[in-house]
Coordinates of C-alpha atoms and ligand atoms in Angstrom, one line a residue:
Chain A
M1 CA -19.0 9.0 -51.0
S2 CA -18.9 9.0 -47.4
K3 CA -19.9 12.2 -45.8
E4 CA -17.3 11.6 -42.9
I5 CA -14.7 14.6 -42.8
L6 CA -12.4 13.3 -40.2
T7 CA -11.4 9.6 -39.3
T8 CA -9.0 8.3 -36.6
K9 CA -7.9 4.9 -36.9
D10 CA -5.9 2.9 -34.3
L11 CA -4.4 6.1 -32.8
H12 CA -1.9 5.9 -30.0
L13 CA -0.2 8.8 -28.4
Y14 CA 2.8 8.3 -26.0
Y15 CA 4.1 11.0 -23.7
G16 CA 7.5 9.6 -23.6
D17 CA 6.8 6.0 -22.9
K18 CA 3.5 6.6 -21.1
E19 CA 0.4 5.7 -23.3
A20 CA -2.2 8.3 -23.2
L21 CA -4.1 7.0 -26.1
K22 CA -4.6 3.4 -26.8
G23 CA -5.7 2.8 -29.8
I24 CA -8.8 5.3 -30.8
N25 CA -11.2 4.6 -33.8
L26 CA -13.7 7.2 -34.1
N27 CA -14.9 9.0 -37.1
F28 CA -16.9 12.5 -37.6
D29 CA -19.4 13.4 -40.0
A30 CA -19.5 16.6 -41.6
K31 CA -21.4 19.4 -39.5
G32 CA -22.7 18.8 -36.1
I33 CA -21.6 18.6 -32.6
T34 CA -19.8 15.8 -31.0
A35 CA -19.1 16.0 -27.2
L36 CA -16.1 14.2 -25.8
I37 CA -16.9 13.3 -22.1
G38 CA -14.8 11.2 -19.7
P39 CA -13.0 11.3 -16.3
S40 CA -10.3 13.8 -15.7
G41 CA -7.0 12.5 -17.1
C42 CA -8.5 10.2 -19.6
G43 CA -7.0 11.6 -22.6
K44 CA -9.7 13.9 -24.0
S45 CA -7.6 17.0 -24.5
T46 CA -4.8 14.8 -25.6
Y47 CA -7.2 13.3 -28.3
L48 CA -8.7 16.6 -29.3
R49 CA -5.0 17.9 -29.8
T50 CA -4.1 15.3 -32.1
L51 CA -6.8 16.4 -34.4
N52 CA -4.9 19.7 -35.4
R53 CA -1.4 18.7 -34.5
M54 CA -1.3 20.9 -31.5
N55 CA 0.6 18.1 -29.7
D56 CA 3.5 18.6 -32.3
L57 CA 4.6 21.5 -29.8
I58 CA 5.2 19.0 -26.7
P59 CA 8.4 17.1 -26.9
N60 CA 8.8 13.4 -26.7
V61 CA 5.3 12.9 -28.0
T62 CA 5.0 9.8 -30.5
I63 CA 2.0 9.3 -32.4
T64 CA 1.0 6.0 -34.5
G65 CA -2.2 5.3 -36.3
T66 CA -4.1 7.4 -38.8
I67 CA -5.9 10.5 -38.9
K68 CA -7.4 11.6 -42.1
F69 CA -9.1 14.8 -42.8
K70 CA -11.2 14.7 -46.0
G71 CA -9.3 11.8 -47.2
Q72 CA -5.7 13.2 -46.3
D73 CA -3.4 12.1 -43.8
L74 CA -2.9 14.6 -41.4
Y75 CA 0.6 13.2 -40.3
A76 CA 1.6 12.3 -43.9
P77 CA 5.3 13.8 -44.2
S78 CA 4.1 16.2 -46.8
A79 CA 1.2 17.6 -44.4
D80 CA 1.3 21.3 -43.8
T81 CA 0.5 22.0 -40.2
V82 CA -0.2 25.8 -40.9
Q83 CA -3.0 24.7 -43.7
I84 CA -4.3 22.0 -41.4
R85 CA -4.8 24.6 -38.5
K86 CA -6.3 27.0 -40.7
E87 CA -9.1 24.3 -41.6
I88 CA -9.4 22.7 -38.0
G89 CA -9.4 25.6 -35.6
M90 CA -9.1 25.5 -32.0
V91 CA -10.7 27.1 -28.8
F92 CA -9.4 26.6 -25.6
Q93 CA -10.1 26.2 -22.0
Q94 CA -8.9 29.5 -20.8
P95 CA -9.9 32.3 -23.1
N96 CA -6.9 33.7 -24.8
P97 CA -7.5 36.8 -26.9
F98 CA -4.3 38.5 -28.1
P99 CA -3.7 41.7 -26.2
F100 CA -4.7 43.7 -29.1
S101 CA -8.1 45.6 -29.9
I102 CA -11.1 43.4 -30.7
Y103 CA -11.2 44.1 -34.3
D104 CA -7.5 43.1 -34.6
N105 CA -8.1 39.7 -32.8
V106 CA -10.8 38.8 -35.1
I107 CA -9.0 39.6 -38.2
Y108 CA -5.4 38.8 -37.3
G109 CA -5.3 35.4 -39.0
L110 CA -6.5 36.9 -42.1
R111 CA -4.5 39.7 -42.1
I112 CA -1.2 38.0 -41.8
A113 CA -2.7 35.9 -44.6
G114 CA -2.3 39.2 -46.5
E115 CA -5.9 40.3 -46.7
K116 CA -5.8 44.2 -47.1
D117 CA -9.1 45.1 -48.4
K118 CA -10.7 46.9 -45.6
E119 CA -14.2 46.6 -46.6
K120 CA -13.7 42.9 -46.6
L121 CA -12.0 42.8 -43.2
D122 CA -14.9 44.9 -41.8
A123 CA -17.5 42.4 -43.2
V124 CA -15.6 39.5 -41.7
V125 CA -15.4 41.1 -38.3
E126 CA -19.0 41.8 -38.1
K127 CA -19.8 38.4 -39.6
S128 CA -17.6 36.5 -37.1
L129 CA -18.6 38.3 -34.4
R130 CA -22.2 38.0 -35.3
Q131 CA -21.8 34.1 -35.6
A132 CA -20.2 34.0 -32.3
A133 CA -23.3 36.0 -30.6
V134 CA -21.1 38.7 -29.3
W135 CA -21.7 41.4 -32.0
D136 CA -24.2 43.4 -30.1
E137 CA -22.0 43.5 -26.8
V138 CA -18.9 44.8 -28.6
K139 CA -19.8 46.7 -32.0
D140 CA -19.5 50.1 -30.1
H141 CA -15.9 49.3 -29.0
L142 CA -14.2 47.3 -31.6
H143 CA -11.1 49.1 -31.5
E144 CA -10.7 48.6 -27.6
S145 CA -8.7 46.1 -26.2
A146 CA -10.0 42.6 -26.3
L147 CA -8.7 42.4 -22.7
A148 CA -10.8 44.5 -21.4
L149 CA -14.0 42.2 -22.1
S150 CA -15.4 39.7 -19.4
G151 CA -14.4 36.3 -19.8
G152 CA -17.2 34.9 -21.5
Q153 CA -17.0 37.8 -23.8
Q154 CA -13.4 37.0 -24.5
Q155 CA -14.2 33.2 -25.1
R156 CA -16.7 34.5 -27.8
V157 CA -14.1 36.7 -29.5
C158 CA -12.1 33.8 -29.5
I159 CA -14.4 31.9 -31.2
A160 CA -15.0 34.6 -33.7
R161 CA -11.3 34.7 -34.3
V162 CA -11.2 31.1 -35.4
L163 CA -14.4 31.6 -37.6
A164 CA -12.8 34.3 -39.5
V165 CA -10.3 32.1 -40.9
S166 CA -13.3 29.9 -42.0
P167 CA -12.4 26.5 -40.6
E168 CA -14.4 23.4 -41.6
I169 CA -13.7 21.8 -38.1
I170 CA -13.7 23.4 -34.7
L171 CA -12.0 21.9 -31.7
L172 CA -13.0 23.4 -28.1
D173 CA -11.3 22.1 -25.1
E174 CA -13.7 22.9 -22.2
P175 CA -14.7 26.2 -23.8
T176 CA -16.9 26.9 -20.7
S177 CA -15.3 25.7 -17.7
A178 CA -13.7 28.9 -16.9
L179 CA -16.8 30.9 -17.3
D180 CA -19.8 31.8 -15.1
P181 CA -23.4 30.0 -15.9
V182 CA -24.8 32.8 -18.0
S183 CA -21.6 33.2 -20.0
S184 CA -21.5 29.2 -20.7
S185 CA -25.4 29.3 -21.7
Q186 CA -24.2 31.9 -24.3
I187 CA -21.5 30.0 -25.4
E188 CA -23.9 27.0 -25.8
T189 CA -26.2 29.2 -28.0
T190 CA -23.3 30.3 -30.1
L191 CA -22.4 26.5 -30.5
L192 CA -25.6 25.6 -31.4
N193 CA -26.2 28.4 -34.1
L194 CA -22.9 27.1 -35.8
R195 CA -23.7 23.3 -35.8
H196 CA -25.3 23.4 -39.1
D197 CA -22.1 25.0 -40.7
Y198 CA -19.4 23.7 -39.1
T199 CA -18.1 20.2 -37.5
I200 CA -17.6 21.0 -33.9
I201 CA -15.9 18.6 -31.3
T202 CA -16.0 19.8 -28.0
V203 CA -14.6 18.5 -24.6
T204 CA -16.8 18.9 -21.7
H205 CA -17.1 17.6 -18.1
N206 CA -20.5 19.0 -17.9
L207 CA -22.8 16.1 -18.8
Q208 CA -25.8 18.4 -18.9
Q209 CA -24.0 20.6 -21.3
A210 CA -23.2 17.5 -23.8
S211 CA -26.8 16.4 -23.2
R212 CA -28.2 20.0 -24.2
I213 CA -26.0 20.6 -27.1
A214 CA -24.4 17.6 -28.7
D215 CA -25.6 15.5 -31.4
R216 CA -23.4 12.8 -30.9
T217 CA -21.2 11.7 -27.5
A218 CA -18.1 9.9 -27.2
F219 CA -17.0 8.6 -24.0
F220 CA -13.3 8.2 -23.0
M221 CA -11.7 6.3 -20.3
N222 CA -8.2 5.4 -19.3
G223 CA -7.0 6.5 -22.9
E224 CA -9.6 4.2 -24.6
L225 CA -12.9 5.2 -26.3
V226 CA -15.4 3.2 -24.6
E227 CA -18.5 4.2 -26.5
V228 CA -19.7 6.7 -29.1
D229 CA -23.3 7.1 -30.1
Q230 CA -26.2 9.6 -30.6
T231 CA -26.2 11.8 -27.4
K232 CA -29.8 10.7 -26.4
N233 CA -28.8 6.9 -26.3
I234 CA -25.5 7.5 -24.4
F235 CA -27.3 9.0 -21.8
M236 CA -30.6 7.1 -21.9
N237 CA -29.4 4.0 -22.9
P238 CA -25.7 3.3 -22.9
A239 CA -24.6 -0.1 -24.3
E240 CA -21.5 -0.1 -21.7
K241 CA -21.6 -0.5 -18.1
Q242 CA -18.8 2.0 -17.6
T243 CA -20.7 4.6 -19.4
E244 CA -23.6 4.1 -17.3
D245 CA -21.6 4.3 -14.1
Y246 CA -20.0 7.6 -15.3
I247 CA -23.3 9.3 -16.5
S248 CA -25.2 8.4 -13.2
G249 CA -22.1 9.8 -11.4
R250 CA -20.9 6.7 -9.8
F251 CA -17.5 7.8 -10.6
G252 CA -15.4 10.6 -12.1
Chain B
M1 CA 2.2 33.6 20.6
I2 CA 1.6 36.4 18.5
N3 CA -1.8 36.2 16.6
P4 CA -1.5 36.1 12.7
K5 CA -3.5 39.5 12.5
T6 CA -0.6 41.2 14.6
Q7 CA 1.9 39.0 12.8
N8 CA 0.7 40.3 9.5
K9 CA 0.6 44.0 10.7
I10 CA 4.5 43.6 12.0
A11 CA 5.6 42.1 8.5
I12 CA 3.7 44.6 6.5
G13 CA 5.4 47.3 8.6
T14 CA 8.5 45.9 8.3
L15 CA 8.0 45.7 4.4
Y16 CA 7.0 49.4 4.3
G17 CA 9.9 50.5 6.5
V18 CA 12.4 48.9 3.9
A19 CA 10.7 50.2 0.9
G20 CA 10.6 53.6 2.6
L21 CA 14.3 53.3 3.5
V22 CA 15.2 52.5 -0.1
V23 CA 13.2 55.3 -1.6
L24 CA 14.7 57.7 1.1
I25 CA 18.1 56.7 0.1
L26 CA 17.5 57.2 -3.7
M27 CA 15.9 60.3 -2.9
A28 CA 18.7 61.2 -1.0
L29 CA 21.4 60.3 -3.3
L30 CA 19.4 62.0 -6.4
G31 CA 18.7 65.0 -4.3
Y32 CA 22.4 65.5 -3.5
I33 CA 23.6 65.0 -7.1
L34 CA 21.0 67.3 -8.5
I35 CA 21.4 69.9 -5.9
S36 CA 25.1 70.1 -6.0
G37 CA 24.9 69.7 -9.7
L38 CA 22.3 71.7 -11.3
P39 CA 23.7 75.1 -10.5
Q40 CA 26.6 74.2 -12.5
L41 CA 24.5 73.7 -15.8
S42 CA 24.4 76.0 -18.5
W43 CA 24.0 76.0 -22.0
H44 CA 27.8 76.7 -22.3
F45 CA 28.7 73.9 -19.7
L46 CA 26.5 71.2 -22.0
T47 CA 28.2 72.4 -25.4
A48 CA 31.5 73.8 -24.6
P49 CA 34.7 71.4 -24.9
A50 CA 36.4 70.5 -21.8
K51 CA 39.6 72.5 -20.5
A52 CA 42.4 70.7 -18.9
F53 CA 43.9 73.4 -17.0
L54 CA 41.7 76.3 -17.0
K55 CA 38.4 76.9 -15.4
G56 CA 35.2 77.3 -17.4
G57 CA 35.2 73.9 -19.5
G58 CA 32.3 72.2 -20.4
V59 CA 31.3 68.5 -21.3
G60 CA 29.8 69.1 -24.7
I61 CA 31.9 66.5 -26.6
Q62 CA 31.9 64.0 -23.7
L63 CA 28.0 64.2 -23.7
Y64 CA 27.9 63.6 -27.4
N65 CA 30.2 60.8 -27.1
S66 CA 28.3 58.9 -24.6
F67 CA 25.2 59.4 -26.8
Y68 CA 27.0 58.3 -29.8
L69 CA 28.7 55.1 -28.2
L70 CA 25.2 54.3 -26.5
I71 CA 23.5 54.1 -30.0
L72 CA 26.1 52.5 -31.7
A73 CA 26.4 49.8 -28.9
M74 CA 22.8 49.5 -29.0
L75 CA 22.5 49.1 -32.6
I76 CA 25.1 46.2 -32.4
S77 CA 23.8 44.5 -29.5
F78 CA 20.1 44.6 -29.7
P79 CA 19.5 42.6 -32.9
I80 CA 21.9 40.0 -31.7
A81 CA 20.4 40.0 -28.3
L82 CA 16.9 39.8 -30.0
G83 CA 17.9 37.1 -32.2
A84 CA 19.7 35.1 -29.6
A85 CA 16.5 35.3 -27.1
I86 CA 13.9 34.4 -29.8
Y87 CA 16.1 31.4 -30.8
L88 CA 16.7 30.3 -27.2
Y89 CA 13.4 30.7 -26.0
E90 CA 11.0 30.2 -28.9
Y91 CA 12.9 27.6 -31.1
A92 CA 16.0 25.8 -29.4
K93 CA 15.1 22.5 -27.7
D94 CA 16.0 21.9 -24.1
N95 CA 19.3 20.1 -24.5
W96 CA 22.6 20.5 -23.4
V97 CA 23.7 22.8 -26.2
T98 CA 21.1 25.3 -25.0
T99 CA 21.9 24.6 -21.3
T100 CA 25.6 25.5 -22.4
I101 CA 24.5 28.5 -24.1
R102 CA 22.6 29.6 -21.1
T103 CA 25.2 29.0 -18.7
A104 CA 27.8 31.1 -20.8
I105 CA 25.6 34.0 -21.0
E106 CA 25.1 33.7 -17.1
I107 CA 28.9 33.6 -16.7
L108 CA 29.3 36.4 -19.1
S109 CA 26.7 38.7 -17.8
S110 CA 28.3 38.5 -14.2
L111 CA 31.8 39.4 -15.4
P112 CA 32.9 42.8 -13.7
S113 CA 32.9 45.6 -16.4
V114 CA 36.9 46.1 -15.5
V115 CA 37.3 42.6 -17.0
V116 CA 35.3 43.4 -20.1
G117 CA 37.2 46.4 -20.5
L118 CA 40.6 44.9 -20.4
F119 CA 39.6 42.3 -22.7
G120 CA 38.4 44.9 -25.1
F121 CA 41.6 46.4 -24.9
L122 CA 43.7 43.4 -25.5
F123 CA 41.5 42.2 -28.3
F124 CA 39.7 45.1 -30.0
V125 CA 42.4 47.7 -29.3
V126 CA 45.5 45.8 -29.4
K127 CA 45.0 42.6 -31.5
L128 CA 42.6 43.9 -33.9
N129 CA 44.5 47.3 -34.1
L130 CA 41.4 49.2 -33.7
G131 CA 43.1 51.6 -31.3
F132 CA 41.2 53.6 -28.6
S133 CA 38.4 54.4 -30.7
I134 CA 34.6 54.6 -30.5
L135 CA 34.4 51.2 -32.2
S136 CA 36.4 49.5 -29.6
G137 CA 34.3 51.0 -27.0
A138 CA 31.2 50.1 -28.7
F139 CA 32.2 46.4 -29.1
A140 CA 33.3 46.5 -25.5
L141 CA 29.9 47.8 -24.4
T142 CA 28.2 45.2 -26.8
F143 CA 30.1 42.3 -24.9
F144 CA 29.1 44.0 -21.6
N145 CA 25.5 44.7 -22.8
L146 CA 24.8 41.6 -24.8
P147 CA 24.4 38.8 -21.9
L148 CA 22.1 41.2 -20.0
L149 CA 20.0 42.1 -22.7
T150 CA 19.7 38.6 -24.1
R151 CA 18.6 37.4 -20.7
S152 CA 16.2 40.3 -20.2
I153 CA 14.5 39.7 -23.6
E154 CA 14.4 36.1 -22.9
D155 CA 12.4 37.0 -19.5
S156 CA 10.1 39.2 -21.5
L157 CA 9.3 36.4 -24.0
R158 CA 8.8 34.2 -20.9
T159 CA 6.2 36.5 -19.6
I160 CA 3.9 35.9 -22.5
D161 CA 1.5 32.9 -21.8
T162 CA 1.9 29.9 -23.6
T163 CA -1.9 30.0 -24.3
Q164 CA -1.1 33.1 -26.7
R165 CA 1.5 30.9 -28.6
E166 CA -1.0 28.2 -28.7
G167 CA -3.8 30.9 -29.9
G168 CA -1.6 31.8 -32.7
L169 CA -0.6 28.4 -34.0
A170 CA -4.1 27.4 -33.5
L171 CA -5.0 29.9 -35.9
G172 CA -2.9 28.9 -38.7
L173 CA -0.1 31.2 -38.1
S174 CA 3.3 29.6 -38.6
R175 CA 5.6 29.4 -35.7
W176 CA 7.5 32.5 -37.3
E177 CA 4.4 34.6 -37.5
T178 CA 3.3 33.5 -34.2
V179 CA 6.5 34.8 -32.9
T180 CA 7.1 38.0 -34.9
R181 CA 3.2 39.0 -35.0
V182 CA 1.7 37.9 -31.7
I183 CA 4.5 37.3 -29.1
L184 CA 6.7 40.1 -29.8
P185 CA 4.4 42.8 -30.1
A186 CA 2.8 41.6 -26.7
A187 CA 6.4 41.5 -25.1
V188 CA 7.4 45.0 -26.6
P189 CA 6.7 46.9 -23.4
S190 CA 8.5 44.5 -21.4
I191 CA 11.6 44.2 -23.8
L192 CA 11.5 47.9 -23.9
T193 CA 11.9 48.2 -20.2
G194 CA 14.6 45.7 -20.4
V195 CA 16.5 48.0 -23.1
I196 CA 16.0 51.0 -21.2
L197 CA 17.6 49.5 -18.0
S198 CA 20.5 48.2 -20.0
A199 CA 20.8 51.4 -21.8
G200 CA 21.0 53.1 -18.6
R201 CA 23.9 50.7 -17.3
V202 CA 25.8 51.3 -20.6
F203 CA 25.2 54.9 -20.5
G204 CA 26.7 55.2 -17.1
E205 CA 29.4 52.6 -17.7
A206 CA 33.1 53.9 -17.4
A207 CA 35.5 50.7 -16.5
A208 CA 34.8 49.1 -19.7
L209 CA 35.6 52.3 -21.7
I210 CA 38.6 53.5 -20.1
Y211 CA 40.9 51.2 -21.8
T212 CA 38.8 51.0 -25.2
A213 CA 37.2 54.3 -26.1
G214 CA 40.0 56.0 -24.6
Q215 CA 40.5 59.0 -22.2
S216 CA 40.8 61.7 -24.3
A217 CA 38.2 63.7 -26.4
P218 CA 39.7 65.5 -29.4
A219 CA 37.7 68.4 -30.5
L220 CA 35.1 67.9 -33.0
D221 CA 33.9 69.9 -35.6
F222 CA 30.0 69.5 -35.6
T223 CA 29.5 70.9 -39.1
D224 CA 31.7 67.9 -40.6
W225 CA 29.3 64.8 -40.8
N226 CA 31.8 62.8 -43.1
P227 CA 32.6 59.8 -41.0
F228 CA 35.8 59.7 -42.7
N229 CA 37.2 62.9 -41.5
I230 CA 39.3 62.8 -38.1
S231 CA 37.2 65.6 -36.6
S232 CA 33.7 64.6 -37.6
P233 CA 31.5 63.5 -34.8
L234 CA 30.6 60.4 -36.8
N235 CA 34.0 59.3 -37.2
P236 CA 34.2 55.7 -35.3
M237 CA 37.8 55.5 -35.3
R238 CA 38.7 58.5 -32.9
P239 CA 39.2 58.2 -29.1
A240 CA 36.0 59.2 -27.4
E241 CA 35.9 60.1 -23.6
T242 CA 32.2 59.4 -22.3
L243 CA 30.6 61.6 -19.5
A244 CA 31.4 58.6 -16.9
V245 CA 34.8 58.3 -17.9
H246 CA 35.0 62.1 -17.8
I247 CA 33.9 62.1 -14.3
W248 CA 35.9 59.2 -13.1
K249 CA 39.1 61.0 -14.6
I250 CA 38.4 64.4 -13.1
N251 CA 38.0 63.0 -9.6
S252 CA 41.0 60.9 -9.9
E253 CA 43.4 63.4 -11.7
G254 CA 41.7 66.5 -12.7
I255 CA 43.9 69.5 -12.2
M256 CA 41.4 72.3 -13.7
P257 CA 40.8 74.7 -10.9
D258 CA 36.9 74.1 -11.2
A259 CA 37.3 70.3 -11.0
K260 CA 34.8 69.8 -8.1
A261 CA 32.2 71.9 -9.9
I262 CA 32.5 70.3 -13.3
S263 CA 32.5 66.6 -11.7
S264 CA 29.1 67.8 -10.0
G265 CA 27.8 69.2 -12.8
S266 CA 28.7 66.1 -15.1
S267 CA 27.1 63.9 -12.6
A268 CA 23.9 65.8 -12.6
V269 CA 24.1 65.5 -16.4
L270 CA 24.4 61.9 -16.3
V271 CA 21.6 61.6 -14.0
L272 CA 19.2 63.5 -16.0
A273 CA 20.2 62.2 -19.3
I274 CA 19.3 58.7 -17.9
L275 CA 16.1 59.9 -16.6
L276 CA 15.2 61.7 -19.7
F277 CA 16.2 58.6 -21.8
N278 CA 13.8 56.4 -19.5
F279 CA 10.9 58.7 -20.1
A280 CA 11.4 59.0 -23.9
A281 CA 11.6 55.2 -24.2
R282 CA 8.8 54.7 -22.2
Y283 CA 6.6 56.9 -23.9
L284 CA 8.1 55.5 -27.4
G285 CA 7.3 52.0 -26.2
K286 CA 3.5 52.9 -25.7
R287 CA 3.4 54.4 -29.1
L288 CA 5.0 51.3 -30.6
Y289 CA 2.9 49.1 -28.8
K290 CA -0.4 50.9 -30.2
R291 CA 0.9 51.0 -33.6
L292 CA 1.9 47.1 -33.8
T293 CA -1.4 46.2 -32.0
S294 CA -3.8 48.4 -34.2
A295 CA -5.0 48.7 -37.5
Ligands
ATP1 N1 2.6 17.1 -22.0 C1 2.3 15.9 -21.0 N2 3.3 15.2 -20.7 C2 3.3 13.9 -20.3 N3 2.1 13.7 -19.7 C3 0.8 14.3 -20.1 C4 0.8 15.5 -20.9 N4 -0.3 15.8 -21.1 C5 -1.2 15.1 -20.5 N5 -0.4 13.9 -19.9 C6 -1.1 12.9 -19.4 O1 -1.8 12.2 -20.6 C7 -2.9 11.9 -20.0 C8 -4.3 12.2 -20.5 O2 -4.1 13.8 -20.1 P1 -5.3 14.5 -21.0 O3 -5.0 16.2 -20.4 O4 -5.5 14.3 -22.4 O5 -6.7 14.5 -20.2 P2 -8.1 15.1 -20.1 O6 -8.8 13.9 -20.3 O7 -8.1 16.2 -21.0 O8 -8.2 15.5 -18.5 P3 -8.9 16.7 -18.0 O9 -10.4 16.3 -17.9 O10 -8.6 16.7 -16.4 O11 -8.6 17.7 -18.9 C9 -3.0 12.1 -18.2 O12 -2.7 11.0 -17.4 C10 -2.0 13.1 -18.4 O13 -1.3 13.1 -16.9
MG2 MG1 -8.4 18.3 -20.8

């Protein structure tokens, strides 16, 4: 049995008749961090959002090709998007906590799923916030509004919120680009702690960040996957000229 | 050339001036109504029935009618408006159907209330044979209120960022769960403001009611709560002059000797009721928001 958890084969995506993804073949092993890099507008977010079907929300999107999560076709007519998104969670560029208390933010998914046991919920809140490395900062005001936190803390609460529904894969779209350097490095630490237990796919414009945290890095350009390899190889010894140009800052 | 700084100062000065003027006009208006009206108020005035020819009548029945109509109209229009707004904003695709619905709502919301009143008269009172009744009035108010309320709720939904919707969906909530458990609670304070504003308009509305709820206020027996009895306050089929209609009526054809005093008193009551309603609803909104958003 292969340990590939997520596979994309010949994935094309069109916004209207504009082709934004031009046949992506990219697979992910279970666990570890993969960084998606590439110049602005190359389709990183678009690709990431196909993985938990967030593009369904945009009108006039056409998708061809196959994406399989543990062998199951995500775009099969019988696929349950709600279930998919429970297993493949997502964190966005702009921290988007709900306007509720920190506690409620974290357990919202579970509570709506019908979990009532207070002890269990308390335990999940603590565990998730610890995993997201924000517990110590918020543990004394769990019942205050999450909107009162700093951007970096909000983002980690958002990560905890995703962890609380115990997904297998976590997608992050530039999770630190709206944050200051200190908060960014805290998020990086958080992700490094999570990489043993989750499959993490993160988009970043910050090449240093990719080199610091990612096990693997995929380089996108103009809607195509140029190259994917161990991060070390991408940065030290890329196979493609385009990758080298991008890494060395010659464009993008 | 004036330099940008001076320009800025002039602009700000003008804006303050205009804002100040508006506040001043408002204060003057409120002050006038309250100063001339408050001295008329007494427990007797607020509870006694009106008198047609003698002095010393009150507005008890009109006041009650106003509230009853308001509540009925809100009970009918709020669920419809909420459903319509959720459908339009959260579910409907942008196509000609929704554009048509939106345009229809725009047109409806700009109809003068007299027109709504006359339509209500022809349709509910005459055609459906409901007569001059609370029910006719409530339907007319619903017509008057529905477009405004739908638009204001839709606007409230619009103020909630798309990132909130994405956040909900990305957590594995269904569309419906996202709307009801994330978006609506977040929009409650704003929706409530819209409801308050429209309630104020409905409460003070006269033109739409003159020919629907009628201009008479038969005596009510406040010990009889069987809605099928003709003198029961709950009976929806009785004619029901409201406070606003009463003010209009006294001023156009009132022949009681203390018409002026009663009209001032009624106006003060109307204004006070709307203010009171405002504060109560705001308080309620905060409470509701807390309840919806915490454990
Ligand atoms: N909703 C949309 N409708 C139409 N075109 C879109 C839409 N979203 C993105 N695009 C286009 O698809 C292409 C890929 O966009 P995408 O957002 O995936 O790029 P990206 O790599 O994430 O860029 P960035 O680094 O700036 O976030 C761009 O050319 C963009 O203009
Ligand atoms: Mg992007």
